Amino acid sequence: MDKKEYERIIKSYLDAVYRVALVGCKNNSDAEDVVQNTFIKLWERKESFKDEEHLRRWLIRVAVNECRSLQRTPWKRKLLYIEDMTDEPKFSLPERSELFYAVMELDAKYRQVVLLYYFEDYNVREIAEIMKLSETAIQTRLLRARNKLKEVLKTEWD
């Protein structure tokens, strides 16, 4: 892969990889580290990709794995970032902020599935391949995530 192709890939997929990383890490600093590590692994990769979809899936899979690796470290579990306590995203509609916060409060395994399904437009089979889980496990996680969101948002609206 030459430098020009590498820069094109970064421009094309940076946002998608960052969204996956942000959902997986729940803070900007770690998400940026995950994105950086993902694109470093892309640069070091020797094999070529079959097509653009194969490249996209590979990038998202690497980002998911990097998030998991980062969360496994013992000191990360207890770390709290000051900027995450004060810096909140701004939304044009109040409903969107409630939905965002509800999704971010889900367990990591549910957040990632919701992001890939609803925001990245992957189907259940594709998510199963990316996360290396069965389709049934993905469907179960989606169902549980929807039920949790329904409970949280229902109490918010009542």
Coordinates of C-alpha atoms in Angstrom, one line a residue:
M1 CA 0.0 0.0 0.0
D2 CA 1.4 3.4 -0.9
K3 CA 1.1 6.6 1.0
K4 CA -1.6 8.1 -1.3
E5 CA -3.8 5.0 -0.9
Y6 CA -3.3 5.0 2.9
E7 CA -4.3 8.7 3.1
R8 CA -7.4 8.0 1.0
I9 CA -8.4 5.1 3.3
I10 CA -7.9 7.3 6.4
K11 CA -10.1 10.1 4.9
S12 CA -12.8 7.6 3.9
Y13 CA -13.0 5.6 7.2
L14 CA -11.8 7.8 10.0
D15 CA -15.2 8.8 11.1
A16 CA -16.6 5.2 11.2
V17 CA -13.6 3.9 13.1
Y18 CA -13.8 6.8 15.5
R19 CA -17.5 6.2 16.2
V20 CA -16.8 2.5 16.9
A21 CA -13.9 3.4 19.2
L22 CA -15.9 6.1 21.0
V23 CA -18.7 3.7 21.8
G24 CA -16.3 1.0 22.8
C25 CA -14.2 3.3 25.1
K26 CA -16.7 5.9 26.2
N27 CA -14.0 8.7 26.2
N28 CA -12.3 10.7 23.6
S29 CA -8.7 10.1 24.7
D30 CA -8.9 6.3 24.5
A31 CA -11.0 6.4 21.3
E32 CA -8.2 8.5 19.7
D33 CA -5.7 5.9 20.8
V34 CA -7.8 3.1 19.4
V35 CA -8.1 4.9 16.1
Q36 CA -4.4 5.5 15.9
N37 CA -3.6 1.9 16.7
T38 CA -6.1 0.7 14.1
F39 CA -4.6 2.7 11.3
I40 CA -1.0 1.7 12.4
K41 CA -2.1 -1.9 12.0
L42 CA -3.5 -1.1 8.6
W43 CA -0.1 0.5 7.5
E44 CA 1.7 -2.6 8.8
R45 CA -0.6 -5.1 7.0
K46 CA 1.0 -6.8 4.1
E47 CA -2.0 -8.5 2.5
S48 CA -4.3 -6.6 0.3
F49 CA -8.1 -6.5 0.6
K50 CA -10.6 -8.0 -1.7
D51 CA -12.7 -4.9 -2.0
E52 CA -13.8 -1.8 0.0
E53 CA -16.3 -3.7 2.1
H54 CA -13.6 -6.2 3.2
L55 CA -11.4 -3.2 4.1
R56 CA -14.2 -1.5 6.1
R57 CA -15.1 -4.7 8.0
W58 CA -11.4 -5.3 8.8
L59 CA -11.0 -1.7 10.1
I60 CA -14.1 -2.0 12.3
R61 CA -13.0 -5.5 13.6
V62 CA -9.6 -4.2 14.5
A63 CA -11.1 -1.2 16.3
V64 CA -13.5 -3.4 18.3
N65 CA -10.5 -5.6 19.3
E66 CA -8.4 -2.6 20.2
C67 CA -11.2 -1.4 22.5
R68 CA -11.5 -4.7 24.2
S69 CA -7.7 -4.9 24.7
L70 CA -7.7 -1.5 26.2
Q71 CA -10.6 -2.2 28.6
R72 CA -8.9 -5.4 29.8
T73 CA -6.0 -3.5 31.4
P74 CA -6.7 -3.3 35.2
W75 CA -5.7 0.3 35.6
K76 CA -8.1 1.4 32.8
R77 CA -11.1 0.1 34.7
K78 CA -10.6 2.5 37.5
L79 CA -9.4 5.5 35.5
L80 CA -11.7 8.6 35.2
Y81 CA -11.0 11.4 32.8
I82 CA -11.7 14.9 33.9
E83 CA -12.6 16.1 30.4
D84 CA -15.3 13.4 30.2
M85 CA -16.9 14.7 33.4
T86 CA -17.3 18.2 32.1
D87 CA -17.4 18.0 28.3
E88 CA -20.8 17.0 27.1
P89 CA -22.0 16.7 23.5
K90 CA -24.4 19.3 22.2
F91 CA -27.6 18.2 20.5
S92 CA -30.1 20.1 18.4
L93 CA -33.1 18.1 19.8
P94 CA -33.4 17.1 23.4
E95 CA -34.7 13.6 22.4
R96 CA -31.4 12.9 20.7
S97 CA -29.4 13.7 23.8
E98 CA -31.6 11.4 25.9
L99 CA -31.2 8.6 23.3
F100 CA -27.4 9.2 23.2
Y101 CA -27.0 9.0 26.9
A102 CA -29.3 6.0 27.1
V103 CA -27.2 4.1 24.5
M104 CA -23.9 5.1 26.2
E105 CA -25.2 3.7 29.5
L106 CA -25.7 0.3 28.0
D107 CA -23.1 -2.4 28.7
A108 CA -20.2 -2.4 26.1
K109 CA -21.4 -5.5 24.4
Y110 CA -24.8 -3.9 23.8
R111 CA -23.4 -0.5 22.8
Q112 CA -21.2 -2.0 20.1
V113 CA -24.1 -4.0 18.5
V114 CA -26.4 -1.0 18.6
L115 CA -23.8 1.2 16.9
L116 CA -23.0 -1.3 14.2
Y117 CA -26.6 -2.1 13.5
Y118 CA -28.2 1.3 13.6
F119 CA -25.4 3.7 12.8
E120 CA -23.1 1.7 10.6
D121 CA -26.0 -0.1 8.8
Y122 CA -24.6 -3.6 9.2
N123 CA -27.0 -6.5 9.3
V124 CA -27.0 -9.2 11.9
R125 CA -24.9 -11.6 9.8
E126 CA -22.2 -9.0 9.1
I127 CA -22.1 -8.0 12.8
A128 CA -21.7 -11.6 13.8
E129 CA -18.7 -11.9 11.4
I130 CA -17.1 -8.7 12.7
M131 CA -17.5 -9.6 16.3
K132 CA -16.8 -13.3 15.8
L133 CA -20.1 -14.3 17.5
S134 CA -23.1 -16.3 16.3
E135 CA -26.0 -14.6 14.6
T136 CA -28.2 -15.7 17.5
A137 CA -25.9 -14.0 20.0
I138 CA -26.1 -10.8 18.0
Q139 CA -29.9 -11.0 17.8
T140 CA -30.1 -11.6 21.5
R141 CA -27.9 -8.6 22.3
L142 CA -30.0 -6.4 20.0
L143 CA -33.2 -7.5 21.6
R144 CA -31.8 -7.0 25.1
A145 CA -30.4 -3.6 24.1
R146 CA -33.7 -2.5 22.7
N147 CA -35.6 -3.6 25.8
K148 CA -33.1 -1.8 28.1
L149 CA -33.4 1.4 26.0
K150 CA -37.2 1.0 26.0
E151 CA -37.3 0.8 29.8
V152 CA -34.9 3.7 30.3
L153 CA -36.5 6.0 27.7
K154 CA -40.1 5.1 28.9
T155 CA -39.3 6.3 32.4
E156 CA -37.7 9.4 30.9
W157 CA -40.8 10.3 29.0
D158 CA -43.2 9.4 31.8

